Short mmCIF file of C-alpha atoms in Angstrom, two decimals:
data_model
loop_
_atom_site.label_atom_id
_atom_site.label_comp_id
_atom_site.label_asym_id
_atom_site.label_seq_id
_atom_site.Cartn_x
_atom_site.Cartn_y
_atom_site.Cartn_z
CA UNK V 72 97.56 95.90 104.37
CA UNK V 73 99.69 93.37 106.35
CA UNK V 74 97.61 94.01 109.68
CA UNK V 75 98.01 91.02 111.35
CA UNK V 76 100.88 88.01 111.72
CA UNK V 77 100.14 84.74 113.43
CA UNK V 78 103.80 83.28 114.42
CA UNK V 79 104.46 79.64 116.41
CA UNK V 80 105.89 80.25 119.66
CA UNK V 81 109.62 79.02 119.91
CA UNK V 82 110.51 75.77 121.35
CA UNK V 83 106.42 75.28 122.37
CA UNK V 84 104.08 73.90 119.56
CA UNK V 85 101.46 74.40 122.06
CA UNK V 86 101.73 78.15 122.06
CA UNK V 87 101.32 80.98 119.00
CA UNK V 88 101.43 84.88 119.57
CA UNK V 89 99.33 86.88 117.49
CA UNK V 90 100.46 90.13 115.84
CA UNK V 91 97.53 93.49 115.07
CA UNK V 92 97.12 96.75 114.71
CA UNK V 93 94.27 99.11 116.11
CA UNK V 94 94.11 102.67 114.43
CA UNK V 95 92.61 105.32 116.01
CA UNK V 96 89.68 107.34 114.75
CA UNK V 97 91.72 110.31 113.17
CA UNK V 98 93.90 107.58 111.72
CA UNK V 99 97.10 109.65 112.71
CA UNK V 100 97.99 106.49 115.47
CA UNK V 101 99.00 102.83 114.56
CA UNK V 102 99.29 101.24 117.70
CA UNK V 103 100.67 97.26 117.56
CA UNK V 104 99.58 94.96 120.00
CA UNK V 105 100.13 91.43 120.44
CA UNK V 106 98.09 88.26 122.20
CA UNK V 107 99.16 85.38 123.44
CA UNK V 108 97.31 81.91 122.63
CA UNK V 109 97.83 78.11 123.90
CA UNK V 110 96.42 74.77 122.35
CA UNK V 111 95.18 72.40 124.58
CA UNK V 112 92.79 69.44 125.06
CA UNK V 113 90.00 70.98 125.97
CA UNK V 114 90.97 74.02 123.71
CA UNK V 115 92.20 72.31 120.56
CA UNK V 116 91.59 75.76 118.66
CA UNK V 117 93.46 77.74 120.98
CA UNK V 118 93.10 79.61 123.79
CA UNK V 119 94.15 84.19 124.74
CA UNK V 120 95.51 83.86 127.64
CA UNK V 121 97.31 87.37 127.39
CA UNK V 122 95.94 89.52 125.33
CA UNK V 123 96.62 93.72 124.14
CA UNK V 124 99.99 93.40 125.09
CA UNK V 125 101.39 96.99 123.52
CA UNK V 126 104.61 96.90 121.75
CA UNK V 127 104.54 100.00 119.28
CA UNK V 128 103.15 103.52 119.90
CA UNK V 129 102.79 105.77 118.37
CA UNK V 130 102.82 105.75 114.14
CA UNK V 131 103.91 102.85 112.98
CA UNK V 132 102.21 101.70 109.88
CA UNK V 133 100.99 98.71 108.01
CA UNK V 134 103.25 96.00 106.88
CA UNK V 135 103.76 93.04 109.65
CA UNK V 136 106.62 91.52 108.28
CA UNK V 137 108.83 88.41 109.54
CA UNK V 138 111.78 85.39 109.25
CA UNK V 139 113.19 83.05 111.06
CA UNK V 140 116.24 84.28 112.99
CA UNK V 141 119.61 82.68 112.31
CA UNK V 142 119.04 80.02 115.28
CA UNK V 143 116.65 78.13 113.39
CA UNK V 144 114.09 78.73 116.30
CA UNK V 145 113.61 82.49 117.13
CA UNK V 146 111.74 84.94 114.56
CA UNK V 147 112.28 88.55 113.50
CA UNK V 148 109.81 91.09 113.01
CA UNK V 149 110.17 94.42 111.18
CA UNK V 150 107.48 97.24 111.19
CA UNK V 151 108.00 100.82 109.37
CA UNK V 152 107.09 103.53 111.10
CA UNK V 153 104.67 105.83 109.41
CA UNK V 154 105.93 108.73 107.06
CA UNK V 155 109.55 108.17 107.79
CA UNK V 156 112.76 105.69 107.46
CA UNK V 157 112.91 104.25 110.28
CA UNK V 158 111.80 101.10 111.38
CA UNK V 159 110.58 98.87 114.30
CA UNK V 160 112.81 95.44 114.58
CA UNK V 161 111.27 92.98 117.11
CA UNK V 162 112.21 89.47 118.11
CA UNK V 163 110.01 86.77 119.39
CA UNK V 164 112.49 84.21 121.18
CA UNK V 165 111.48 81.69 124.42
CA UNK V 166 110.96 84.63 126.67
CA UNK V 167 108.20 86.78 124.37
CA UNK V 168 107.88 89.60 121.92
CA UNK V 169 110.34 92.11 122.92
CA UNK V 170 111.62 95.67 120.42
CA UNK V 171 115.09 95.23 120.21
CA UNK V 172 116.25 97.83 118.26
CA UNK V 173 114.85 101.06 115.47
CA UNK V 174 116.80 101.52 112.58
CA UNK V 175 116.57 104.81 109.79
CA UNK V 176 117.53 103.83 106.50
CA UNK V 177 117.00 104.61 103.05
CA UNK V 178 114.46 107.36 102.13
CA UNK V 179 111.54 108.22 103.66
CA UNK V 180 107.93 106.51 102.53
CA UNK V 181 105.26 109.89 102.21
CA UNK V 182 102.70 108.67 100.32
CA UNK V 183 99.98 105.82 99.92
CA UNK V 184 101.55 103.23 102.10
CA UNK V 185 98.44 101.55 102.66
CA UNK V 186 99.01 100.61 98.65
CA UNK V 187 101.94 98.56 99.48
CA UNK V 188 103.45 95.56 100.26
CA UNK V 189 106.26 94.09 102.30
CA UNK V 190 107.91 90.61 102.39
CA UNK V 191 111.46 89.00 103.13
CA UNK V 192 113.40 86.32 100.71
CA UNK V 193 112.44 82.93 101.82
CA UNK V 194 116.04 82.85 102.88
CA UNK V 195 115.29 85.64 104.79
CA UNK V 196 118.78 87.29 103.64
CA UNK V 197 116.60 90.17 102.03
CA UNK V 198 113.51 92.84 103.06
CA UNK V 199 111.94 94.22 100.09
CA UNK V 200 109.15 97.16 100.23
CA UNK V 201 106.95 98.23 97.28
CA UNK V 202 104.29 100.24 96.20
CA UNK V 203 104.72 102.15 92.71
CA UNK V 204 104.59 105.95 94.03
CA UNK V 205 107.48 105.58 95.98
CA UNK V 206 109.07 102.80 94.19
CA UNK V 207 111.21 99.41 95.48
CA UNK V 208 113.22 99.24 97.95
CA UNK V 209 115.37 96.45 98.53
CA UNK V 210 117.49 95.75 101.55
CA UNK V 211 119.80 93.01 103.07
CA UNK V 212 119.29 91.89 106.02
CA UNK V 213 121.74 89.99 108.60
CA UNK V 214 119.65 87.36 110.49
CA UNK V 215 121.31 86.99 113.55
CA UNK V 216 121.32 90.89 113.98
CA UNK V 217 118.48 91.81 112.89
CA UNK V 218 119.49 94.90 110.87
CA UNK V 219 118.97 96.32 107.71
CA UNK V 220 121.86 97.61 105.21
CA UNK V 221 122.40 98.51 101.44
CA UNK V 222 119.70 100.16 100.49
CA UNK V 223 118.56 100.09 96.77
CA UNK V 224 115.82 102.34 95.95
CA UNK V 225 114.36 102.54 92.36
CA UNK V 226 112.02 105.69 93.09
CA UNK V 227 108.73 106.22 91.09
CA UNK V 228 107.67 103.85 88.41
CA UNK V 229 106.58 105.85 85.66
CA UNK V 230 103.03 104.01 85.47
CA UNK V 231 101.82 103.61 88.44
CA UNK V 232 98.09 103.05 89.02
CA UNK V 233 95.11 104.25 91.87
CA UNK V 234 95.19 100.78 93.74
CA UNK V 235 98.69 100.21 94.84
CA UNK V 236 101.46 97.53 94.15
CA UNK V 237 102.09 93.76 95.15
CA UNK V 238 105.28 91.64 95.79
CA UNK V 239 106.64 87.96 95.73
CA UNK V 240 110.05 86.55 95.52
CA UNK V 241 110.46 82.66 94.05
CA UNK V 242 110.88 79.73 96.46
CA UNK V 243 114.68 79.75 96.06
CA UNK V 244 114.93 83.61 96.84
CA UNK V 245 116.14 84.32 93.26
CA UNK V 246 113.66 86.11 91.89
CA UNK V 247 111.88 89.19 92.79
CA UNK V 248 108.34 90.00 91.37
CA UNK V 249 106.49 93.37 91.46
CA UNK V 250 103.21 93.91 89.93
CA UNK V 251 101.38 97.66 89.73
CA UNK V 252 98.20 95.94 89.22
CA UNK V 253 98.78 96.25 85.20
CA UNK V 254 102.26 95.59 84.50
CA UNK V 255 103.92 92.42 86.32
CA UNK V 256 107.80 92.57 86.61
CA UNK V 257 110.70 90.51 87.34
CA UNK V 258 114.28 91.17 89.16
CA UNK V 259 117.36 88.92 89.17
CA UNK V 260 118.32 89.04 93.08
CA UNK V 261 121.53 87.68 92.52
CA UNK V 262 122.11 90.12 89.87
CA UNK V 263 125.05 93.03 91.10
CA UNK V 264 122.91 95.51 90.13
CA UNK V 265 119.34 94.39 91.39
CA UNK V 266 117.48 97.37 90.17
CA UNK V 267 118.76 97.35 86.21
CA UNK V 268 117.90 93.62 85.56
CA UNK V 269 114.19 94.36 85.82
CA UNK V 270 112.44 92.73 82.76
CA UNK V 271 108.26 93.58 81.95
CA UNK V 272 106.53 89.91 82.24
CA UNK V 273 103.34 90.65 81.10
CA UNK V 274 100.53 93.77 80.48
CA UNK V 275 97.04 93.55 81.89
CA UNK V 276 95.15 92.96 78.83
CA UNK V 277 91.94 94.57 79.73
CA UNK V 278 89.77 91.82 79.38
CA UNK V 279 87.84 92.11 82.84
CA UNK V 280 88.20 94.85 85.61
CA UNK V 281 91.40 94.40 87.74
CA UNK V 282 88.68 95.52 90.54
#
């Protein structure tokens, strides 16, 4: 999930860099590459004119995430790597797609993170990662750094389900929802204690299959 990123270039509305991953055949290597494309008049659909440009190797996993930097023109990029804490910050700015920086933090992700989902605040002052084996996790995040800090980790939920998990925060970065494919729930962001305001929406109700 969360394979591949399309992002404007900054400061050039004729440009866009695209974001993907390749995994090799025994799966155990997530390698992220990035291609360059440019919009012209004879190309009004774009253009590779770089293309496989590595960034990440070995083991990172799914979950292309990214926000606007605090300029108002740069983006940031975060990546987990695979089976760990730690995680791959990147920043696309005038001069390309560079890795600025790895950061460990909070507990390691084992388990079924192709079941998850990543995404930031609209406001981009939060990174939130769920799936409901290993739980939410919740971090702020400084945009003109680029790193994460405060780590709020619910763990398991006790009913989680075979497919995996799904997350979306409301337009004004107040809310938080996380659905396990049957039970849809809702977090107060602005709430001191994030993880305790959780309130159950709604139940699946069986009436077709969630497949």
């Amino acid at each position: 999930t969360q394979n591949n990123l399309i992002l404007p270039f900054p400061d050039d509305s004729s440009r866009a860099v695209v974001f993907y991953k390749f995994t090799t055949e025994d799966y155990l290597n997530n390698l992220l590459f990035s291609s360059n494309v440019k919009f012209t008049e004879s190309y009004p659909y774009g253009q590779v004119v770089t293309k496989d440009i590595l960034l990440v190797n070995p083991g990172s996993s799914a979950l292309i995430t990214a926000t606007r930097h605090a300029n108002g023109r740069d983006w940031w990029l975060i990546l987990p790597e695979n089976a760990t804490n730690r995680f791959f910050i990147m920043l696309l700015d005038p001069s390309g797609v560079s890795v600025v920086d790895t950061q460990a933090i909070g507990q390691p992700w084992e388990e079924r993170e192709w079941a998850s989902q990543a995404v930031f605040t609209p406001d981009g002052s939060k990174y939130i990662r769920f799936n409901p084996w290993k739980g939410l996790d919740i971090f702020d995040f400084d945009r003109c750094t680029g790193q994460l800090s405060s780590p709020r980790e619910s763990g398991p939920f006790s009913d989680p389900v075979i497919v995996g998990g799904g997350a979306g925060v409301s337009v004004d970065s107040r809310y938080l929802y996380v659905s396990n494919i049957i039970n849809l729930y809702q977090y107060d962001l602005a709430d001191p204690d994030i993880l305790s305001s959780r309130v159950l929406i709604d139940t699946f109700d069986g009436y077709t299959n969630p497949f």
